[in-house]
CSV table of C-alpha atoms and ligand atoms in Angstrom, one decimal:
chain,number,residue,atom,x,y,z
A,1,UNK,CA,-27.4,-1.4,-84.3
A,2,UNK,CA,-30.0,0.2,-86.7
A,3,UNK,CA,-29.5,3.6,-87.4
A,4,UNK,CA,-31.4,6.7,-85.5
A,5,UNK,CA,-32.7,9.6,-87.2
A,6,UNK,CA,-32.3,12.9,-86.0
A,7,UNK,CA,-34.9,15.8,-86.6
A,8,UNK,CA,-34.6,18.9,-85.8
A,9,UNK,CA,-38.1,21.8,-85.7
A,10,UNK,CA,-37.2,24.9,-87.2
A,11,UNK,CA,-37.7,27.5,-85.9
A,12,UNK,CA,-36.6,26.5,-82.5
A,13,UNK,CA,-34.6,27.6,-79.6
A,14,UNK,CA,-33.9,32.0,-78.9
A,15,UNK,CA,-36.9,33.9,-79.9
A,16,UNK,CA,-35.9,37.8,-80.6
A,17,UNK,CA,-37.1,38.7,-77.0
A,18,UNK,CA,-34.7,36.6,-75.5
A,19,UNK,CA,-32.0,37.6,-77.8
A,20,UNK,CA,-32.1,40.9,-77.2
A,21,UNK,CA,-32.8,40.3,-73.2
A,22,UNK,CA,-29.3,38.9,-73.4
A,23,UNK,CA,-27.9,41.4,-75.5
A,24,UNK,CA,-28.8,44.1,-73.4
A,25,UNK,CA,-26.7,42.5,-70.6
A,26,UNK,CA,-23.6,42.0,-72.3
A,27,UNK,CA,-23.1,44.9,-73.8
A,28,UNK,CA,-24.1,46.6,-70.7
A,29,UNK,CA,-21.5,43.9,-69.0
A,30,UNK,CA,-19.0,45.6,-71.9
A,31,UNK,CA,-19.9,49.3,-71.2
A,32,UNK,CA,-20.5,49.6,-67.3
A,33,UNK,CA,-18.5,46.6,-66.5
A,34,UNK,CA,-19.1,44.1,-63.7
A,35,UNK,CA,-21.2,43.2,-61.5
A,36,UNK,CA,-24.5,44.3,-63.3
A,37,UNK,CA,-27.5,43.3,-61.4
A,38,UNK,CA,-30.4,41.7,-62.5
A,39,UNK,CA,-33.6,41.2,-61.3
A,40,UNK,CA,-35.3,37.9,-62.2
A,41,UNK,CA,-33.3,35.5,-63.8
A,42,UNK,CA,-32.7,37.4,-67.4
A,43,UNK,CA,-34.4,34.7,-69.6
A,44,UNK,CA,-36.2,31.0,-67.8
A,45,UNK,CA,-32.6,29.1,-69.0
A,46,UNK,CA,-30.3,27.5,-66.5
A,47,UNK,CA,-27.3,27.8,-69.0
A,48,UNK,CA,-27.8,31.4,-70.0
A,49,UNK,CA,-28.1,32.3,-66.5
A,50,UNK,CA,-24.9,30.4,-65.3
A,51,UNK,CA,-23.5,31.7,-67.9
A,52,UNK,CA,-23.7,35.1,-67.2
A,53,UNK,CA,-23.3,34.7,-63.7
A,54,UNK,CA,-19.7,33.6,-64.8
A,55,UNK,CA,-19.2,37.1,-66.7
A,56,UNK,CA,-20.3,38.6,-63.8
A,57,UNK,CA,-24.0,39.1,-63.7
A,58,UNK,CA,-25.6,39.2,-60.4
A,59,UNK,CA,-29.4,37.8,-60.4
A,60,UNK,CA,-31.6,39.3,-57.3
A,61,UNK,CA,-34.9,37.6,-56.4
A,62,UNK,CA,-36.3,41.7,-55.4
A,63,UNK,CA,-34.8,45.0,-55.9
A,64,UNK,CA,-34.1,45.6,-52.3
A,65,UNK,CA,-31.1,43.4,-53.1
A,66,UNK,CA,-29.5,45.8,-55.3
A,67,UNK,CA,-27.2,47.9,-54.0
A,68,UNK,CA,-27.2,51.7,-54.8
A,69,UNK,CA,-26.7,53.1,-57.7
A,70,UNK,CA,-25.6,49.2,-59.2
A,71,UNK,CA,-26.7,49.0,-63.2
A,72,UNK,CA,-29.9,47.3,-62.7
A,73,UNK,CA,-31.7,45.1,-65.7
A,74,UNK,CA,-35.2,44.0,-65.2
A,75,UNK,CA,-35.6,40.7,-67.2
A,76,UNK,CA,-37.8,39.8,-70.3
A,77,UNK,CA,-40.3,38.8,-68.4
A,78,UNK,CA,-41.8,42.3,-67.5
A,79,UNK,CA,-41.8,44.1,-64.1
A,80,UNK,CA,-44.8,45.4,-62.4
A,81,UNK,CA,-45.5,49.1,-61.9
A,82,UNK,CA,-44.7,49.0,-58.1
A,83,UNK,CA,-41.2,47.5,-58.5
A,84,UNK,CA,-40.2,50.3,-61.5
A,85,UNK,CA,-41.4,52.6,-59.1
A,86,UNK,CA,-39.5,51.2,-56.2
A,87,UNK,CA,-36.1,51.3,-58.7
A,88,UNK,CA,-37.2,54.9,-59.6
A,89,UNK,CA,-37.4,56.5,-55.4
A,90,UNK,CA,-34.2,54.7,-55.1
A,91,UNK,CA,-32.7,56.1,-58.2
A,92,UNK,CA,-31.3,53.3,-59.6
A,93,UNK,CA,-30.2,53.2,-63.2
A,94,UNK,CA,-32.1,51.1,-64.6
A,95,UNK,CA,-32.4,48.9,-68.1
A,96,UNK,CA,-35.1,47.3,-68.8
A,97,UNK,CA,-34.7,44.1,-70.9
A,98,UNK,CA,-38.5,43.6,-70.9
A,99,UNK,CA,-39.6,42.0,-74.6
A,100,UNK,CA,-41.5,44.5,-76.3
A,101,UNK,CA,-44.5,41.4,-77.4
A,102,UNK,CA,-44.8,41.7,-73.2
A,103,UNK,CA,-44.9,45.5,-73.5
A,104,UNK,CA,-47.4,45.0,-75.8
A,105,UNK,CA,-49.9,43.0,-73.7
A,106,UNK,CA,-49.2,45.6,-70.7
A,107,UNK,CA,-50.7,48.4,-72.9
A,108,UNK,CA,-53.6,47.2,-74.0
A,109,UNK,CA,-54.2,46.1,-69.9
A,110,UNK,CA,-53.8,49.6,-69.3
A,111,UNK,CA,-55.6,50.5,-72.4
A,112,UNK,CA,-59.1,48.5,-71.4
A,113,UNK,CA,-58.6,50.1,-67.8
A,114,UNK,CA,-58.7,54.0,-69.2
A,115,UNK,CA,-62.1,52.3,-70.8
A,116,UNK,CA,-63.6,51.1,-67.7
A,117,UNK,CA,-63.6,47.8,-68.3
A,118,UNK,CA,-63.2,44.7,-65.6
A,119,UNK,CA,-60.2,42.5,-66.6
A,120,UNK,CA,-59.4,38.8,-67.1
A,121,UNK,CA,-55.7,37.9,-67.4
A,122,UNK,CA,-55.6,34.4,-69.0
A,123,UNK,CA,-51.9,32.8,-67.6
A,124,UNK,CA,-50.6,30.7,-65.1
A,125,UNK,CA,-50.2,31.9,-61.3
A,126,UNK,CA,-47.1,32.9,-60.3
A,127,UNK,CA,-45.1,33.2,-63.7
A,128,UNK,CA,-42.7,36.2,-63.7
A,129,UNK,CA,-44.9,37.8,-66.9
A,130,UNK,CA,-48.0,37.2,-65.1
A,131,UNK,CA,-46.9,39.2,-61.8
A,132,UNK,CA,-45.5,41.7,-64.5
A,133,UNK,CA,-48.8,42.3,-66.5
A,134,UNK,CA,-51.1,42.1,-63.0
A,135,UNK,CA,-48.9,45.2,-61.7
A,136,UNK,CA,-49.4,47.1,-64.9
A,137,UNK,CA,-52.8,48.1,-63.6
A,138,UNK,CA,-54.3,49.8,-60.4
A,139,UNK,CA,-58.0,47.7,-60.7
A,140,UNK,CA,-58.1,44.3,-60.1
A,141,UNK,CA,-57.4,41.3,-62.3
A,142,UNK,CA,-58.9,38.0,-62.5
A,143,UNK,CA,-56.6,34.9,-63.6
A,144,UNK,CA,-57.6,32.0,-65.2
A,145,UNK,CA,-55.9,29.4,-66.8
A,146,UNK,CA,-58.6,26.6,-67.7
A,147,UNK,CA,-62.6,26.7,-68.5
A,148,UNK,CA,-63.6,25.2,-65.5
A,149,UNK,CA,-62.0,28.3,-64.0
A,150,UNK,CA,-64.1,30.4,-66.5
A,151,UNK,CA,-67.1,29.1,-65.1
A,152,UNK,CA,-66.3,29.5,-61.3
A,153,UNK,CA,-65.4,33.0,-61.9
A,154,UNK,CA,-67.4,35.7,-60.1
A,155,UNK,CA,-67.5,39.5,-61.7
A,156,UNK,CA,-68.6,42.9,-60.7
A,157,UNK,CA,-69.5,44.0,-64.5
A,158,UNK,CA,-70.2,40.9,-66.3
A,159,UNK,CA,-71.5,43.2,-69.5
A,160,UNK,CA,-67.9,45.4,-69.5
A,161,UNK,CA,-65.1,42.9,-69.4
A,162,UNK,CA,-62.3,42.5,-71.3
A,163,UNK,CA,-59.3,39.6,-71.3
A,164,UNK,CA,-55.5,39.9,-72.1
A,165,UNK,CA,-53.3,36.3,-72.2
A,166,UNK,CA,-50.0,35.3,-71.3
A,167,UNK,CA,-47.2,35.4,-74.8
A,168,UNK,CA,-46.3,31.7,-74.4
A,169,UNK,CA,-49.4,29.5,-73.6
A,170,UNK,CA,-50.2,26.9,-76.0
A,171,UNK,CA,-52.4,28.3,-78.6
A,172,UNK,CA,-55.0,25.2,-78.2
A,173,UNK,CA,-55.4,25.5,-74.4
A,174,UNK,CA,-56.0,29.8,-74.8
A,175,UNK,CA,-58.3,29.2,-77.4
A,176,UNK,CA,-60.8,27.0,-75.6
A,177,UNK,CA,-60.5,29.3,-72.2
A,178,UNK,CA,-61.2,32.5,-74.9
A,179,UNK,CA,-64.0,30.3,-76.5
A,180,UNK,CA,-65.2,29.8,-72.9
A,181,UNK,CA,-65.1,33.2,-72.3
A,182,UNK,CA,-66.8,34.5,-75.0
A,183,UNK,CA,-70.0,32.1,-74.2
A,184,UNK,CA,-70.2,33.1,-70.7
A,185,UNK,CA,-69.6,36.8,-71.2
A,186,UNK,CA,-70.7,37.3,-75.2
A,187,UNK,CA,-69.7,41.0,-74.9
A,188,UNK,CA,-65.9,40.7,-73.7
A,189,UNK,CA,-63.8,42.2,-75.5
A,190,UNK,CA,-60.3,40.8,-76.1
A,191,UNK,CA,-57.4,40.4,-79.1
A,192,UNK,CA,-58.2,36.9,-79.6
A,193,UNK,CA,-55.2,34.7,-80.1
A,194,UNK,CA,-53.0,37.6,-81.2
A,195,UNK,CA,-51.0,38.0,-77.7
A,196,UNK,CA,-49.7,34.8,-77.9
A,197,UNK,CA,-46.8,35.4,-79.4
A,198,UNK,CA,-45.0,35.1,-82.7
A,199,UNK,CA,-42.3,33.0,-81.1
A,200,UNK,CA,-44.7,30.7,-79.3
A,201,UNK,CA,-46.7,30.4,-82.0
A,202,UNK,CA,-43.9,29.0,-84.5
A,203,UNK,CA,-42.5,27.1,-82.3
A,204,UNK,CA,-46.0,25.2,-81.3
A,205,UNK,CA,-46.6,24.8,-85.6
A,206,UNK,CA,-42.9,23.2,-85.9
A,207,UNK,CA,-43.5,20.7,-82.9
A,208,UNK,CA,-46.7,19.6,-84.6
A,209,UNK,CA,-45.0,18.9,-87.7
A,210,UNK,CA,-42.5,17.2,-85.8
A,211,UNK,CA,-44.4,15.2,-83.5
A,212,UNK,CA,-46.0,13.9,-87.0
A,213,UNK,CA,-42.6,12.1,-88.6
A,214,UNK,CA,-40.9,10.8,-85.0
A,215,UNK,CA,-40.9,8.6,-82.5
A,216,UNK,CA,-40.4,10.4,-79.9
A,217,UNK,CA,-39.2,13.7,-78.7
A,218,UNK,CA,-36.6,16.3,-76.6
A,219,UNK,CA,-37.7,19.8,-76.2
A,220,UNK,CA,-34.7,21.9,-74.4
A,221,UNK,CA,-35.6,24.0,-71.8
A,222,UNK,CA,-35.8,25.3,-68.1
A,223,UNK,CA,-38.4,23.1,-66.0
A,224,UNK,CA,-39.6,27.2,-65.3
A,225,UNK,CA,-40.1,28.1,-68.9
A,226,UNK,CA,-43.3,28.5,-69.6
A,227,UNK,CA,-43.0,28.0,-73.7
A,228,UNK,CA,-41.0,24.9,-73.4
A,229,UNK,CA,-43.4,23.3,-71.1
A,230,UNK,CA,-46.4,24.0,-73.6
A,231,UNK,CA,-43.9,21.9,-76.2
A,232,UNK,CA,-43.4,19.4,-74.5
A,233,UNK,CA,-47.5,19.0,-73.5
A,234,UNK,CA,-47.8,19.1,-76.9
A,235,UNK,CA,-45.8,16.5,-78.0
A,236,UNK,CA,-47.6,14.6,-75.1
A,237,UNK,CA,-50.6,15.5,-76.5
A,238,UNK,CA,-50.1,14.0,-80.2
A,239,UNK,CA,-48.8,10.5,-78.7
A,240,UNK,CA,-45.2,11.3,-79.3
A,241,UNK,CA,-43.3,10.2,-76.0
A,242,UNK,CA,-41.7,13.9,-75.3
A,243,UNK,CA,-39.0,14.8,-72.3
A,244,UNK,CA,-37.9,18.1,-71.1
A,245,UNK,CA,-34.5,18.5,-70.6
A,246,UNK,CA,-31.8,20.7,-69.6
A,247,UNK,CA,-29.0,19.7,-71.6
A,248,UNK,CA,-27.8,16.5,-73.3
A,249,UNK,CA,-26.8,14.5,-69.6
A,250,UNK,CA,-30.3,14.6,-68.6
A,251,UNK,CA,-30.6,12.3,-71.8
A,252,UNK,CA,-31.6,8.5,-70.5
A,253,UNK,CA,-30.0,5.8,-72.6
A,254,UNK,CA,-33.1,3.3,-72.2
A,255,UNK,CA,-35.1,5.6,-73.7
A,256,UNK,CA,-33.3,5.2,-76.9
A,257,UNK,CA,-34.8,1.3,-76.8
A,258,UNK,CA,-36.8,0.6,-79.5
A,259,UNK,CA,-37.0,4.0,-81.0
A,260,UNK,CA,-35.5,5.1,-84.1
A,261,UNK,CA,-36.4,8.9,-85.1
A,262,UNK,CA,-36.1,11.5,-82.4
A,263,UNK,CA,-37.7,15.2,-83.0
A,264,UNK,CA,-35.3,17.8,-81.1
A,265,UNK,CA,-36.6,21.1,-80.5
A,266,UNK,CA,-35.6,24.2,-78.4
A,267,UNK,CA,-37.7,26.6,-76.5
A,268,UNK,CA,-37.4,30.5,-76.7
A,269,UNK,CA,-34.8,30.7,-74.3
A,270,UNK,CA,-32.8,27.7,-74.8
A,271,UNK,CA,-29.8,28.1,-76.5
A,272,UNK,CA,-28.7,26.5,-80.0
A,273,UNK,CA,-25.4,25.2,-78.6
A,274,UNK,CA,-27.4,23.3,-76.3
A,275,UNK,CA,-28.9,21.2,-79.2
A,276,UNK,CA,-26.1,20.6,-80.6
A,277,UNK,CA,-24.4,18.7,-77.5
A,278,UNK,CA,-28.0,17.0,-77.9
A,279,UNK,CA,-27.4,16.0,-81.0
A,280,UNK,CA,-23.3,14.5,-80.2
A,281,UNK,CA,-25.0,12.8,-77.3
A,282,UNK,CA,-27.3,10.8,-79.4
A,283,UNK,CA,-24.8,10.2,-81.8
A,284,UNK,CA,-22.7,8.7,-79.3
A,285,UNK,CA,-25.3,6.8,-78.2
A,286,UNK,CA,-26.5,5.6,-81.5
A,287,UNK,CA,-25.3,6.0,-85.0
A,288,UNK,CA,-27.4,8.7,-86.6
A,289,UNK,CA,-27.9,10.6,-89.4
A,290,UNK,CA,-29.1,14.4,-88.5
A,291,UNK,CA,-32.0,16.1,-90.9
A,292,UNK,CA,-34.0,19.5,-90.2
A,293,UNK,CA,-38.0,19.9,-91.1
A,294,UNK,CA,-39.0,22.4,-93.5
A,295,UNK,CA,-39.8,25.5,-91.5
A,296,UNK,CA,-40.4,29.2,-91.6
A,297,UNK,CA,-37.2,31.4,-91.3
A,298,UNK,CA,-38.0,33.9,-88.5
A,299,UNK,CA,-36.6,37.6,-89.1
A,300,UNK,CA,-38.1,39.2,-86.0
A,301,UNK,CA,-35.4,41.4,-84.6
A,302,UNK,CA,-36.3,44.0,-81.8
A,303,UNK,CA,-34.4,47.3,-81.0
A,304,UNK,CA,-32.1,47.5,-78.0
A,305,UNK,CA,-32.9,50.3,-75.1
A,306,UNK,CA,-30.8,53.5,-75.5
A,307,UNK,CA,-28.8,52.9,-72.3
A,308,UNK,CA,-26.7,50.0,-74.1
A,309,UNK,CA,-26.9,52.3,-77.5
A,310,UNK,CA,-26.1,55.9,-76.3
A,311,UNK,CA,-24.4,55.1,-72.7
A,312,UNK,CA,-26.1,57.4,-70.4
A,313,UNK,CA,-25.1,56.0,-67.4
A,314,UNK,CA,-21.2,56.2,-68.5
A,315,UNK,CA,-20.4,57.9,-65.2
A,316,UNK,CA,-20.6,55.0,-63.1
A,317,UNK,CA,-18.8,52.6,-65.5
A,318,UNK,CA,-15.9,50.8,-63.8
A,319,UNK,CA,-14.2,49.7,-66.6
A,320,UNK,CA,-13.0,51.3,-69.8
B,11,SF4,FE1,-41.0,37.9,-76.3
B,11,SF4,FE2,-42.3,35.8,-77.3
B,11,SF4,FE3,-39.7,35.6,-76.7
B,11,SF4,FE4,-41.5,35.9,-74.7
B,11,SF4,S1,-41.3,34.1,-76.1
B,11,SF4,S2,-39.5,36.9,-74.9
B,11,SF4,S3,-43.0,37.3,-75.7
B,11,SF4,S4,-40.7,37.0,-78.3
C-alpha cells in the first residue's frame, strides 16, 4: 500500500475571536457557575458547542428564552441593537462575546450613517453576523452577495453610498462584488478588502498553498460556518477535490482511492484536536507520513470583557 502524505495549512483552525468567545464562557462557567446562557450557538462548531453544553452551557435561539437575571453571553457573531436593548429592559447581565474584527465593521455601519450615507452590506442572508451588523443601524441596508445582485440593486442616493462586508467571505468573491460596486456607483465609499478579516484572510492564503502540493483536501468545520465553507469553495475552485467535515468519522474510505497527499485544514472555529483525530483516522486508513506547509505564525490575541476580569456580577454566582 503506497504511502499517504499528510499536509497540514498553517495557520488553521481557532482564530483569536473564537478563542476568546470561548474563553469568555468558561471562565464565566468558573466564576458564576452553571447554567450560563447563551444566545446563538457561541462559535459555528458542533464540538465546541456540545462541548459546552456538557459543562453546562445553555444555548437559546432568542433572549426571551433566558430566564431572569441568568448570566447571559451573546456569541461572536454580533447581536443586533434591538436584542441588546431587549437584554437591557429585562436587566439581564449580560457578556458579550462579540469578536471585536465584528465590532469593528458595526462602527464604521454606524459611522457612514452619522454621514448620511445609504448603505450596502456585502454578506450572505441569514448569517448570525449579517443579522448582527443589519441591527447596528436605524436606516436601511441593502445585501448583496454576488455582481449580478449589484446590478439589480435599486437605491435612493446612488451619488452617497457606502458598503461594509461580512469578516469571513472569501477575499476573491468580495473583491469582484466591491469591483462591481465601484463601477456602478464610482463614488461609494467603502474600506476595501480590509473587513475581511485577518483570520479569514490567512486561512484563504494557506489553503491556496495547500491546494498547490495535494491531491485532495479536508477542511474541518460546521456545515453553518461561514469561513470553512469559503475553504472548502476554494479548494473546489483550484481543482483540488475538497470535503467539509465535521470530524474524522465523516471521513469516507473510497475517497482515499487513488490519492496520495491530502491537505488538512481547520476553519476559525474548528478546534485543533479535531485535526488531530483527522490525522489518526487517515493513518489508520493508510500509512502516512504527517508534514505541515510553511506558514505565518499568527499572534492576534484580543482582550477579555471586564465581567470575566473584574466579576461584577459576583452576586448572583452559585458557586464558589
Ligand atoms: Fe473574529 Fe475573524 Fe475569528 Fe470571525 S473569523 S471571530 S471576525 S477573528
Amino acid at each position: 500500500m503506497e504511502t499517504l502524505t499528510i499536509v497540514l495549512a498553517k495557520p488553521r483552525g481557532f482564530c483569536a475571536g473564537v478563542e476568546r468567545a470561548i474563553e469568555i464562557v468558561e471562565k464565566a462557567l468558573a466564576i458564576y457557575g452553571a447554567p450560563i446562557y447563551v444566545r446563538h450557538e457561541i462559535v459555528h462548531n458542533k464540538w465546541v458547542v456540545e462541548d459546552l453544553r456538557a459543562k453546562g452551557v445553555v444555548f437559546v435561539d432568542e433572549v426571551c428564552d433566558i430566564p431572569d437575571g441568568a448570566i447571559t453571553v451573546f456569541s461572536a457573531h454580533g447581536i443586533s441593537e434591538k436584542i441588546e436593548n431587549i437584554a437591557k429592559l429585562r436587566d439581564l447581565p449580560v457578556i458579550d462575546a462579540t469578536c471585536p474584527l465584528v465590532t469593528k465593521v458595526h462602527t464604521e455601519a454606524q459611522r457612514y450613517e452619522a454621514e448620511g450615507r445609504e448603505i450596502i452590506l456585502i454578506g450572505h442572508a441569514g448569517h448570525a453576523e449579517v443579522e448582527g451588523t443589519m441591527g447596528r443601524v436605524k436606516c436601511k441596508m441593502h445585501l448583496v452577495a454576488t455582481p449580478l445582485e449589484v446590478a439589480a440593486l435599486k437605491v435612493d442616493q446612488p451619488d452617497n453610498l457606502a458598503y461594509v462586508t461580512q469578516t469571513t467571505l472569501s477575499m476573491d468573491d468580495t473583491r469582484t462584488v466591491i469591483d462591481a460596486l465601484k463601477k456602478r456607483f464610482p463614488s461609494i465609499k467603502g474600506p476595501d478588502l480590509r473587513d475581511i478579516c485577518y483570520a479569514t484572510q490567512n486561512r484563504q492564503n494557506a489553503v491556496r498553498a495547500l491546494a498547490e502540493s495535494v491531491e485532495m483536501m479536508l477542511v474541518i468545520g460546521s456545515s453553518n460556518s461561514s469561513n470553512s465553507n469559503r475553504l472548502r469553495d476554494l479548494g473546489q475552485e483550484m481543482g483540488v477535490k475538497s470535503y467539509l467535515i465535521d470530524d474524522e468519522k465523516a471521513i469516507q474510505p473510497q475517497w482515499l482511492e487513488g490519492v496520495n497527499s491530502i491537505g488538512v485544514t481547520a476553519g476559525a472555529s474548528a478546534p485543533d484536536v479535531l485535526v488531530g483525530k483527522v490525522v489518526e483516522r487517515l493513518q489508520q486508513l493508510r500509512p502516512a507520513q504527517v508534514k505541515t506547509l510553511e506558514g505565518i505564525t499568527e499572534n492576534v490575541r484580543f482582550k477579555l470583557p471586564p465581567e470575566v476580569t473584574s466579576k461584577p456580577f459576583e452576586a448572583l454566582r452559585k458557586v464558589s
